[in-house]
Coordinates of C-alpha atoms in Angstrom, one line a residue:
M1 CA -9.6 -34.3 -8.3
V2 CA -6.8 -31.9 -9.5
N3 CA -8.1 -28.7 -11.1
T4 CA -6.8 -28.7 -14.6
E5 CA -8.1 -25.3 -15.6
I6 CA -5.3 -23.1 -16.9
P7 CA -5.7 -19.4 -16.1
K8 CA -5.5 -17.0 -19.0
R9 CA -2.0 -15.9 -20.2
C10 CA -0.5 -18.8 -18.3
T11 CA 1.4 -21.9 -19.5
T12 CA 1.7 -25.3 -18.0
S13 CA 5.0 -26.6 -16.8
P14 CA 6.3 -30.1 -17.8
S15 CA 6.8 -30.9 -14.2
S16 CA 3.1 -30.5 -13.5
F17 CA 1.7 -33.5 -15.2
S18 CA 2.3 -36.1 -12.5
N19 CA -0.9 -37.7 -11.4
G20 CA -1.9 -36.9 -7.8
T21 CA 0.3 -33.8 -7.5
P22 CA -0.8 -30.1 -7.5
L23 CA -0.9 -28.4 -10.9
L24 CA 1.4 -25.6 -11.7
T25 CA 0.8 -22.7 -14.1
I26 CA 3.2 -19.9 -15.0
N27 CA 2.2 -16.3 -16.1
R28 CA 5.0 -15.6 -18.5
E29 CA 3.9 -12.0 -19.2
A30 CA 4.2 -10.9 -15.6
A31 CA 7.5 -12.8 -15.1
L32 CA 9.1 -11.0 -18.1
E33 CA 8.0 -7.6 -16.8
F34 CA 9.3 -7.9 -13.3
D35 CA 12.7 -6.6 -12.0
S36 CA 13.6 -6.9 -8.4
S37 CA 16.2 -4.1 -8.3
N38 CA 13.7 -1.8 -6.6
A39 CA 12.3 -4.3 -4.1
F40 CA 14.1 -2.8 -1.2
E41 CA 11.6 -3.3 1.7
G42 CA 11.9 -7.0 2.6
P43 CA 9.7 -7.2 5.7
E44 CA 6.2 -8.2 4.6
K45 CA 2.7 -7.3 5.5
L46 CA 0.7 -10.4 6.3
L47 CA -3.1 -10.7 6.2
E48 CA -5.2 -13.7 7.0
V49 CA -9.0 -13.5 6.5
W50 CA -11.0 -16.5 7.7
F51 CA -14.7 -16.8 6.6
S52 CA -15.2 -20.1 8.4
A53 CA -13.4 -22.0 11.2
S54 CA -12.5 -24.8 8.8
P55 CA -13.1 -26.0 5.3
T56 CA -15.7 -28.5 6.6
T57 CA -17.8 -25.8 8.3
L58 CA -18.6 -23.6 5.3
P59 CA -22.0 -21.8 5.6
A60 CA -24.8 -23.5 3.6
C61 CA -25.1 -20.5 1.3
A62 CA -21.4 -20.5 0.3
A63 CA -20.1 -22.2 -2.8
P64 CA -19.1 -25.9 -2.1
T65 CA -15.4 -24.9 -2.7
G66 CA -15.7 -21.7 -0.8
L67 CA -13.2 -19.0 -1.8
K68 CA -11.7 -21.4 -4.4
A69 CA -14.8 -20.7 -6.5
V70 CA -13.7 -17.1 -7.0
P71 CA -12.4 -16.7 -10.6
V72 CA -8.7 -16.1 -10.9
E73 CA -9.3 -12.9 -12.8
L74 CA -11.2 -11.4 -9.8
W75 CA -8.2 -12.2 -7.6
K76 CA -5.9 -10.5 -10.2
D77 CA -8.1 -7.4 -10.1
M78 CA -7.8 -7.3 -6.3
L79 CA -4.0 -7.7 -6.6
D80 CA -3.9 -4.7 -8.9
L81 CA -5.1 -2.6 -6.0
V82 CA -2.3 -4.1 -3.9
N83 CA 0.2 -3.3 -6.7
C84 CA 1.6 -6.8 -7.4
K85 CA 1.1 -9.4 -10.1
V86 CA 0.8 -13.2 -10.3
L87 CA 3.9 -15.0 -11.5
S88 CA 2.6 -18.5 -11.3
T89 CA 0.2 -20.7 -9.4
I90 CA -0.1 -24.2 -7.9
N91 CA -3.7 -25.5 -7.9
S92 CA -4.9 -28.4 -5.8
D93 CA -8.1 -29.5 -4.2
D94 CA -7.3 -27.9 -0.8
V95 CA -5.4 -24.7 -1.7
D96 CA -4.4 -22.5 -4.6
A97 CA -0.9 -21.1 -4.1
Y98 CA -0.1 -17.9 -6.0
L99 CA 3.5 -16.8 -6.3
L100 CA 3.5 -13.0 -6.7
S101 CA 5.9 -10.4 -7.9
E102 CA 6.0 -9.3 -4.3
S103 CA 5.6 -12.4 -2.2
S104 CA 2.6 -14.8 -2.0
M105 CA -1.1 -15.5 -1.7
F106 CA -2.8 -18.8 -0.6
V107 CA -6.6 -19.4 -1.2
F108 CA -8.2 -22.1 0.8
P109 CA -12.0 -22.8 0.8
H110 CA -12.4 -21.1 4.1
K111 CA -9.6 -18.5 4.3
L112 CA -7.2 -16.4 2.3
I113 CA -3.6 -15.6 3.2
L114 CA -2.0 -12.6 1.5
K115 CA 1.7 -11.7 2.1
T116 CA 3.3 -8.8 0.3
C117 CA 6.6 -6.9 0.6
G118 CA 8.1 -3.7 -0.8
T119 CA 5.8 -0.7 -1.1
T120 CA 2.7 -2.8 -1.8
T121 CA -0.6 -1.5 -0.5
L122 CA -2.0 -4.7 0.9
L123 CA -4.8 -3.3 3.0
S124 CA -6.2 -1.5 -0.1
G125 CA -7.2 -4.9 -1.4
L126 CA -9.0 -6.0 1.7
P127 CA -12.5 -4.5 0.8
R128 CA -12.2 -6.3 -2.6
I129 CA -11.4 -9.6 -0.8
L130 CA -14.6 -9.1 1.3
E131 CA -16.5 -8.3 -1.9
N132 CA -15.2 -11.4 -3.8
A133 CA -16.1 -13.6 -0.9
A134 CA -19.6 -12.2 -0.8
I135 CA -20.5 -12.1 -4.5
A136 CA -18.4 -14.8 -6.1
A137 CA -18.1 -17.3 -3.2
G138 CA -21.5 -16.7 -1.6
F139 CA -20.5 -16.2 2.0
P140 CA -23.0 -14.3 4.2
H141 CA -22.6 -10.6 3.7
T142 CA -24.0 -7.1 4.2
V143 CA -25.2 -4.7 1.5
A144 CA -23.4 -1.7 0.1
N145 CA -21.0 0.1 2.4
P146 CA -20.6 3.7 1.1
V147 CA -17.6 4.3 3.4
Q148 CA -15.6 1.6 1.5
A149 CA -17.4 2.0 -1.8
I150 CA -18.1 -1.7 -2.3
P151 CA -21.4 -3.2 -3.3
A152 CA -21.3 -6.0 -0.7
A153 CA -18.9 -7.3 2.0
A154 CA -18.8 -10.8 3.5
S155 CA -18.6 -11.0 7.3
P156 CA -15.4 -12.7 8.2
Y157 CA -15.1 -15.3 10.9
R158 CA -11.7 -13.9 12.0
V159 CA -9.1 -11.4 10.7
F160 CA -5.4 -11.3 11.4
Y161 CA -3.0 -8.7 10.2
S162 CA 0.7 -8.5 11.2
R163 CA 4.1 -7.3 10.2
K164 CA 7.6 -6.6 11.5
N165 CA 8.8 -3.0 11.9
F166 CA 9.7 -1.6 8.5
L167 CA 13.3 -0.7 7.5
F168 CA 12.1 2.2 5.2
P169 CA 8.8 3.4 6.6
D170 CA 9.0 6.7 4.8
R171 CA 8.7 5.0 1.5
Q172 CA 5.5 3.2 2.2
R173 CA 2.3 4.2 0.5
G174 CA -1.5 4.4 1.2
P175 CA -2.6 3.1 4.7
H176 CA 0.9 1.7 5.4
R177 CA 2.8 4.9 6.3
S178 CA 2.4 4.0 10.0
W179 CA 1.0 1.4 12.2
R180 CA -1.6 3.8 13.5
D181 CA -2.8 4.4 9.9
E182 CA -3.1 0.7 9.4
V183 CA -5.1 0.2 12.5
K184 CA -7.5 3.1 11.4
S185 CA -7.9 1.4 8.1
L186 CA -8.8 -1.9 9.7
D187 CA -11.1 -0.3 12.2
K188 CA -13.1 1.2 9.4
L189 CA -14.0 -2.3 8.4
F190 CA -14.3 -4.3 11.6
L191 CA -15.7 -3.7 15.1
G192 CA -13.9 -5.0 18.2
G193 CA -10.5 -5.3 16.7
S194 CA -7.4 -5.5 19.0
A195 CA -4.0 -4.0 18.2
Y196 CA -0.7 -5.0 19.8
M197 CA 3.0 -4.1 19.5
I198 CA 5.2 -7.0 20.7
G199 CA 8.8 -6.4 21.5
K200 CA 10.9 -3.3 22.3
M201 CA 9.9 0.1 21.0
N202 CA 13.6 0.9 20.5
G203 CA 14.5 -2.6 19.3
E204 CA 13.1 -5.4 17.1
H205 CA 9.3 -5.5 17.4
W206 CA 6.3 -6.9 15.7
Y207 CA 2.8 -5.6 15.2
L208 CA -0.5 -7.6 15.3
Y209 CA -4.1 -6.7 14.7
L210 CA -6.8 -9.4 15.2
T211 CA -10.6 -9.6 15.6
E212 CA -12.7 -11.8 17.7
P213 CA -14.4 -14.9 16.3
N214 CA -17.5 -14.1 14.3
T215 CA -16.2 -10.7 13.3
I216 CA -18.7 -7.8 13.0
L217 CA -18.3 -5.4 10.2
T218 CA -18.2 -1.7 11.1
P219 CA -21.6 0.0 10.3
P220 CA -21.4 2.7 7.7
A221 CA -22.9 5.2 10.2
T222 CA -19.9 5.0 12.5
P223 CA -16.8 6.0 10.5
D224 CA -15.6 8.5 13.2
R225 CA -15.6 6.2 16.2
A226 CA -12.6 6.1 18.5
E227 CA -9.6 4.2 17.1
T228 CA -8.3 1.0 18.6
E229 CA -5.6 1.5 21.1
T230 CA -2.3 -0.4 20.5
R231 CA -1.3 -2.4 23.5
I232 CA 2.5 -2.7 24.1
F233 CA 4.0 -5.7 25.6
D234 CA 7.8 -6.2 26.3
F235 CA 8.3 -8.8 29.0
P236 CA 11.3 -10.9 27.8
N237 CA 10.8 -13.7 30.3
A238 CA 7.2 -13.2 31.3
K239 CA 4.5 -15.8 31.8
A240 CA 1.5 -15.9 29.6
I241 CA -0.4 -12.6 29.4
D242 CA -4.2 -13.2 29.2
V243 CA -5.4 -10.4 26.9
Q244 CA -8.7 -12.0 25.9
Q245 CA -11.3 -14.3 27.3
P246 CA -10.6 -17.7 25.6
E247 CA -13.5 -19.5 23.9
S248 CA -13.9 -22.9 22.4
V249 CA -13.2 -22.6 18.6
E250 CA -13.1 -25.2 15.9
E251 CA -9.7 -24.4 14.4
D252 CA -7.9 -26.6 17.0
E253 CA -5.2 -27.7 14.6
D254 CA -4.2 -24.3 13.3
E255 CA -0.5 -23.6 13.8
T256 CA 1.6 -20.9 12.0
L257 CA 5.4 -20.5 12.3
E258 CA 7.1 -17.4 11.0
V259 CA 10.9 -16.8 11.0
L260 CA 11.9 -13.2 10.1
M261 CA 15.6 -12.7 9.5
T262 CA 17.8 -9.6 8.9
D263 CA 21.5 -8.9 8.4
L264 CA 22.2 -12.0 6.3
E265 CA 25.8 -13.1 6.1
E266 CA 27.0 -11.5 2.8
Q267 CA 29.0 -14.3 1.3
N268 CA 26.2 -16.8 2.0
A269 CA 23.6 -14.4 0.5
K270 CA 25.3 -14.5 -2.9
Q271 CA 23.5 -17.8 -3.6
F272 CA 20.3 -15.7 -4.1
Y273 CA 22.0 -13.6 -6.9
L274 CA 21.3 -14.5 -10.6
D275 CA 24.9 -14.7 -11.6
H276 CA 25.8 -17.1 -8.8
A277 CA 22.8 -19.3 -9.4
S278 CA 23.5 -19.4 -13.1
A279 CA 27.0 -20.6 -12.4
V280 CA 25.7 -23.3 -10.2
A281 CA 23.3 -24.4 -12.8
E282 CA 26.0 -24.4 -15.5
G283 CA 28.3 -26.6 -13.4
R284 CA 25.5 -29.1 -12.7
F285 CA 24.4 -29.1 -16.4
F286 CA 27.8 -29.9 -17.8
Q287 CA 28.5 -32.4 -15.1
R288 CA 25.3 -34.2 -16.0
A289 CA 26.2 -34.0 -19.7
Q290 CA 29.7 -35.5 -19.0
N291 CA 28.2 -38.3 -17.0
A292 CA 25.7 -39.0 -19.7
R293 CA 28.5 -39.3 -22.3
K294 CA 30.3 -41.8 -20.1
D295 CA 27.2 -43.9 -19.7
A296 CA 26.7 -43.7 -23.5
K297 CA 30.2 -45.0 -24.1
Q298 CA 29.7 -47.8 -21.7
H299 CA 26.5 -48.8 -23.5
L300 CA 28.2 -48.7 -26.9
A301 CA 31.1 -50.8 -25.6
T302 CA 28.6 -53.4 -24.4
I303 CA 26.9 -53.4 -27.7
N304 CA 30.2 -53.9 -29.6
E305 CA 30.9 -57.0 -27.6
L306 CA 27.6 -58.6 -28.6
D307 CA 27.2 -61.1 -31.4
I308 CA 25.5 -59.0 -34.0
E309 CA 24.1 -62.2 -35.5
S310 CA 22.3 -63.0 -32.2
T311 CA 18.5 -63.2 -32.6
D312 CA 18.2 -61.0 -29.4
F313 CA 20.4 -58.2 -30.8
R314 CA 17.4 -56.1 -32.0
D315 CA 15.8 -56.3 -28.5
I316 CA 19.0 -55.5 -26.7
C317 CA 19.7 -52.4 -28.9
F318 CA 16.2 -51.1 -28.2
S319 CA 16.7 -51.6 -24.4
Q320 CA 20.1 -49.8 -24.5
K321 CA 18.6 -46.9 -26.4
S322 CA 15.8 -46.6 -23.9
N323 CA 18.2 -46.4 -21.0
L324 CA 20.4 -43.9 -22.8
N325 CA 17.4 -41.6 -23.4
H326 CA 16.4 -41.9 -19.8
D327 CA 19.9 -41.1 -18.5
D328 CA 20.1 -38.0 -20.8
A329 CA 17.0 -36.3 -19.3
I330 CA 17.9 -33.6 -16.9
D331 CA 15.4 -32.7 -14.2
I332 CA 17.1 -30.2 -12.0
F333 CA 14.4 -30.5 -9.3
S334 CA 11.6 -32.9 -10.1
N335 CA 9.0 -31.6 -7.6
T336 CA 9.3 -28.0 -8.4
S337 CA 8.2 -25.6 -11.1
S338 CA 11.2 -26.2 -13.3
E339 CA 10.7 -25.8 -17.0
N340 CA 14.1 -27.1 -18.0
G341 CA 12.7 -29.8 -20.3
E342 CA 15.0 -32.6 -21.5
F343 CA 18.5 -31.5 -22.3
T344 CA 20.6 -34.0 -24.3
S345 CA 24.2 -34.5 -23.7
S346 CA 25.7 -34.9 -27.2
D347 CA 28.7 -32.7 -28.2
D348 CA 26.4 -30.5 -30.4
D349 CA 24.0 -29.9 -27.6
D350 CA 26.5 -28.9 -24.8
I351 CA 25.1 -25.4 -24.7
L352 CA 23.6 -24.0 -21.5
P353 CA 19.8 -23.5 -22.0
A354 CA 18.8 -19.8 -21.9
E355 CA 16.5 -20.4 -18.9
L356 CA 19.4 -21.4 -16.8
A357 CA 21.1 -18.0 -17.4
T358 CA 18.2 -15.7 -16.9
E359 CA 15.7 -14.9 -14.2
G360 CA 12.7 -17.1 -13.7
H361 CA 11.5 -20.4 -12.5
A362 CA 14.3 -22.6 -13.8
L363 CA 16.9 -20.9 -11.8
G364 CA 14.5 -20.7 -8.9
T365 CA 14.4 -24.5 -8.8
V366 CA 18.2 -24.6 -8.8
V367 CA 18.4 -22.3 -5.8
S368 CA 15.7 -24.3 -4.0
E369 CA 17.8 -27.4 -4.2
S370 CA 21.2 -25.9 -3.7
C371 CA 20.4 -23.8 -0.7
G372 CA 18.7 -26.6 1.2
L373 CA 15.1 -25.3 1.1
A374 CA 13.9 -28.5 -0.6
D375 CA 15.0 -30.5 2.4
V376 CA 12.8 -28.7 5.0
Y377 CA 9.9 -30.9 3.9
P378 CA 11.6 -33.5 1.7
T379 CA 9.9 -35.5 -1.0
S380 CA 11.0 -38.7 0.8
K381 CA 8.3 -37.9 3.4
Y382 CA 6.0 -35.7 1.2
P383 CA 6.0 -37.3 -2.2
D384 CA 3.2 -35.2 -3.5
S385 CA 4.7 -31.9 -2.4
R386 CA 5.3 -29.2 -5.0
I387 CA 7.7 -26.2 -4.8
D388 CA 7.2 -23.1 -7.1
A389 CA 10.3 -21.0 -7.0
Y390 CA 11.5 -17.8 -8.8
L391 CA 14.9 -16.1 -8.9
F392 CA 14.7 -12.3 -9.8
T393 CA 17.1 -10.0 -11.6
P394 CA 19.6 -9.0 -10.4
C395 CA 18.9 -10.8 -7.2
G396 CA 16.1 -11.9 -4.9
F397 CA 14.2 -15.1 -4.4
S398 CA 10.6 -16.3 -3.7
A399 CA 9.1 -19.7 -3.3
N400 CA 5.8 -21.3 -2.4
G401 CA 5.5 -24.9 -1.2
V402 CA 2.3 -26.9 -1.2
I403 CA 2.6 -29.8 1.2
P404 CA -0.2 -32.5 1.1
A405 CA -0.3 -34.6 4.2
P406 CA 1.8 -37.8 3.6
Q407 CA -1.0 -40.1 4.7
G408 CA -4.3 -38.6 3.7
P409 CA -7.0 -37.7 3.8
S410 CA -5.9 -34.6 5.6
A411 CA -5.4 -30.9 5.0
T412 CA -2.9 -29.6 2.6
H413 CA -0.4 -27.1 4.1
Y414 CA 2.0 -24.6 2.8
F415 CA 5.3 -22.8 3.3
T416 CA 6.6 -19.6 1.7
V417 CA 10.0 -18.1 1.5
H418 CA 11.1 -14.6 0.4
V419 CA 14.7 -13.2 0.2
T420 CA 16.1 -9.7 -0.3
P421 CA 19.9 -10.4 -0.2
E422 CA 21.4 -6.9 -0.8
P423 CA 23.7 -6.1 2.1
H424 CA 22.2 -2.7 2.9
C425 CA 18.7 -4.1 3.4
S426 CA 19.2 -7.9 3.6
Y427 CA 16.2 -9.8 4.8
A428 CA 14.6 -13.3 4.5
S429 CA 11.4 -14.8 5.8
F430 CA 10.0 -18.3 6.2
E431 CA 6.4 -19.1 7.0
T432 CA 4.6 -22.4 7.3
N433 CA 1.5 -23.9 8.8
V434 CA 2.7 -27.5 8.5
P435 CA 2.0 -28.9 12.0
A436 CA 5.0 -30.0 14.0
K437 CA 3.4 -33.3 14.8
Q438 CA 2.8 -34.0 11.1
S439 CA 6.4 -33.1 10.0
G440 CA 8.0 -35.3 12.8
K441 CA 10.3 -32.4 13.5
E442 CA 10.3 -30.2 16.6
T443 CA 9.7 -26.5 15.8
A444 CA 13.3 -25.8 16.9
E445 CA 14.6 -28.2 14.3
V446 CA 12.7 -26.4 11.5
V447 CA 14.0 -23.0 12.8
E448 CA 17.6 -24.3 12.9
H449 CA 17.3 -25.7 9.4
V450 CA 16.0 -22.4 8.0
V451 CA 18.5 -20.3 9.9
N452 CA 21.3 -22.4 8.6
I453 CA 20.2 -21.6 5.1
F454 CA 20.3 -17.9 5.5
K455 CA 22.7 -17.3 8.4
P456 CA 21.2 -14.1 9.7
G457 CA 22.9 -11.8 12.2
R458 CA 19.5 -11.7 14.0
F459 CA 16.0 -13.0 13.6
S460 CA 12.7 -13.2 15.3
V461 CA 10.3 -16.1 15.5
T462 CA 6.5 -15.9 16.0
L463 CA 4.5 -19.1 16.7
F464 CA 0.7 -19.1 16.6
E465 CA -0.8 -22.2 18.1
A466 CA -4.6 -22.8 18.4
K467 CA -5.6 -23.9 21.9
Q468 CA -7.2 -27.3 22.0
A469 CA -10.8 -26.8 23.1
S470 CA -10.9 -30.0 25.1
L471 CA -8.1 -28.7 27.3
M472 CA -9.6 -25.3 28.1
D473 CA -11.8 -26.7 30.9
D474 CA -9.7 -27.4 33.9
T475 CA -12.5 -28.7 36.2
D476 CA -12.4 -32.3 34.9
L477 CA -9.8 -34.5 36.5
N478 CA -8.8 -36.1 33.2
T479 CA -8.4 -32.7 31.7
V480 CA -6.3 -31.6 34.6
A481 CA -3.9 -34.5 34.0
E482 CA -3.8 -33.8 30.3
N483 CA -3.0 -30.1 31.0
K484 CA -0.2 -31.2 33.3
A485 CA 1.3 -33.4 30.6
L486 CA 0.9 -30.6 28.1
E487 CA 2.6 -28.1 30.4
W488 CA 5.6 -30.5 30.7
Q489 CA 5.8 -30.9 26.9
T490 CA 5.6 -27.2 26.5
A491 CA 8.4 -26.6 28.9
K492 CA 10.5 -29.1 27.1
K493 CA 9.9 -27.4 23.7
R494 CA 10.4 -24.0 25.2
K495 CA 13.9 -25.0 26.5
R496 CA 14.8 -26.4 23.1
M497 CA 13.6 -23.2 21.4
D498 CA 15.7 -21.1 23.7
N499 CA 18.8 -22.9 22.6
I500 CA 19.1 -22.5 18.8
R501 CA 22.6 -23.5 17.9
G502 CA 24.9 -20.5 17.2
Y503 CA 22.4 -17.9 18.6
R504 CA 21.4 -16.5 21.9
R505 CA 17.8 -15.8 22.7
V506 CA 17.3 -12.2 23.7
D507 CA 13.6 -11.9 24.1
R508 CA 10.7 -14.2 24.8
I509 CA 7.1 -12.9 25.1
V510 CA 4.0 -15.0 25.5
H511 CA 0.5 -13.9 24.8
D512 CA -2.7 -15.7 25.7
L513 CA -5.1 -14.6 22.9
E514 CA -8.6 -15.7 22.3
G515 CA -8.4 -19.3 21.0
Y516 CA -4.6 -19.0 20.4
E517 CA -1.3 -18.8 22.2
L518 CA 1.3 -16.5 20.6
V519 CA 5.0 -16.8 21.4
F520 CA 7.5 -14.1 20.1
R521 CA 11.2 -14.7 20.4
Y522 CA 14.1 -12.6 19.2
Y523 CA 17.7 -14.0 18.7
E524 CA 21.2 -12.7 17.9
R525 CA 24.1 -14.6 16.5
L526 CA 26.8 -15.4 19.1
D527 CA 29.5 -13.7 17.0
W528 CA 27.3 -10.8 15.9
E529 CA 29.1 -7.5 15.9
G530 CA 26.7 -5.5 13.9
G531 CA 25.6 -3.2 16.6
A532 CA 22.0 -2.1 17.3
P533 CA 19.2 -3.2 15.0
R534 CA 18.5 -1.1 11.9
L535 CA 15.0 -0.1 13.0
G536 CA 13.8 2.4 10.4
E537 CA 10.5 2.4 12.2
V538 CA 10.4 3.2 16.0
G539 CA 7.2 2.5 17.9
F540 CA 4.0 3.3 16.1

């Protein structure tokens, strides 16, 4: 059952009324206020808070819909602490996808994913997330914590926080001025967290903080305990590094791919500027109008040849009129958040609609289609998918995709894309949890598709894959055989990932974490002459 409740100050989009597809709503007030000219820090902060291993294992005391039971206004209050606003949402049974003024948020019954760029203070919203989960969603919780000044805090199942090294760390605010400050902020909330820096201290690197399953909240009486030490790993061709004792967990199907790209090719990046996108929209609009007029003339010619005394004339005219009206309708991108409506093609109406010349969702849909993003998970395979895209002024682009499994019942997945195209700080990111076995594409194929859209000078790839609990026991002969087959498949995929067309793989680091395997890779374009990475932030 699709959730048809429309959040306050939001308006439905005409593209949202298809039965069986997620519902989109747009917050016009926030969209009108936002200007991307100061969104200089592209690399995002990424937080995942799990309150259960899966949506089917929610605690008995929790609301039946878990975190989705939290009213949207409470999430907006939390986002105020983070310093970002909701632009639009896609609501479905499995996930609510929020497109934000600075990146995205996804709310599942059992987990929340929050990704923000710029100078947002993401970790400042974490205590409120725990509070909302406790009070509004009913998850098991502890009473008031005076250290964090919250009345109640739900105990998470697991917590993941990660980010790439910042380009402008001196401009960050709150707990994000350094990785060490971020770790301290997380340690105040959780016991037993582990912090890692993956990659070269004097090169591209990535930070990760995670907790063990069944995370324990930090007691109020221990605010001054020793901080978590950040472990540093830089072994470009190393075998797996066992940093935790693996356990059997239920989230066997969890898989997250993240592609973080810098130094975008300048000419190619112009497609994410408003003036370029508007020109593309204008060309398509008038081409459609011209084609519609040709069709109309052909219909009229056919009508003139008919015997007007024919008893079937009235029916034929009605049929031709229906066809004409259908051909005149322009849907720039039917499975997105476009609000372009129906633009007719008569001479009097050949005026470009205002929404195709100004920032917003209409131009966002144009960019989604023209740059190739819509083809990563095409509607031919995912007919119920929905893309919610937004183009900012004077440049910048964000999009969320909600991807229901093509043959349900199965989980709904997501992807999210964010682009800062300015040459002095160009950056783009792509993240998805669509399993490779569901998409029918190898991970390397998805990476190549994404990289071809943005053409970065360099990029890094992180791939989180949950270990299959059934394969963790290597004492059973059948399991041994399965492990051998899995090792062969892994080696084949690894070789393919090491050969992304047009790029050379510089680093590959493998981590064996509790319940997960993490692989970090770093690439540079073969013709890259840009010199050393623009680090901004060195070490931690």
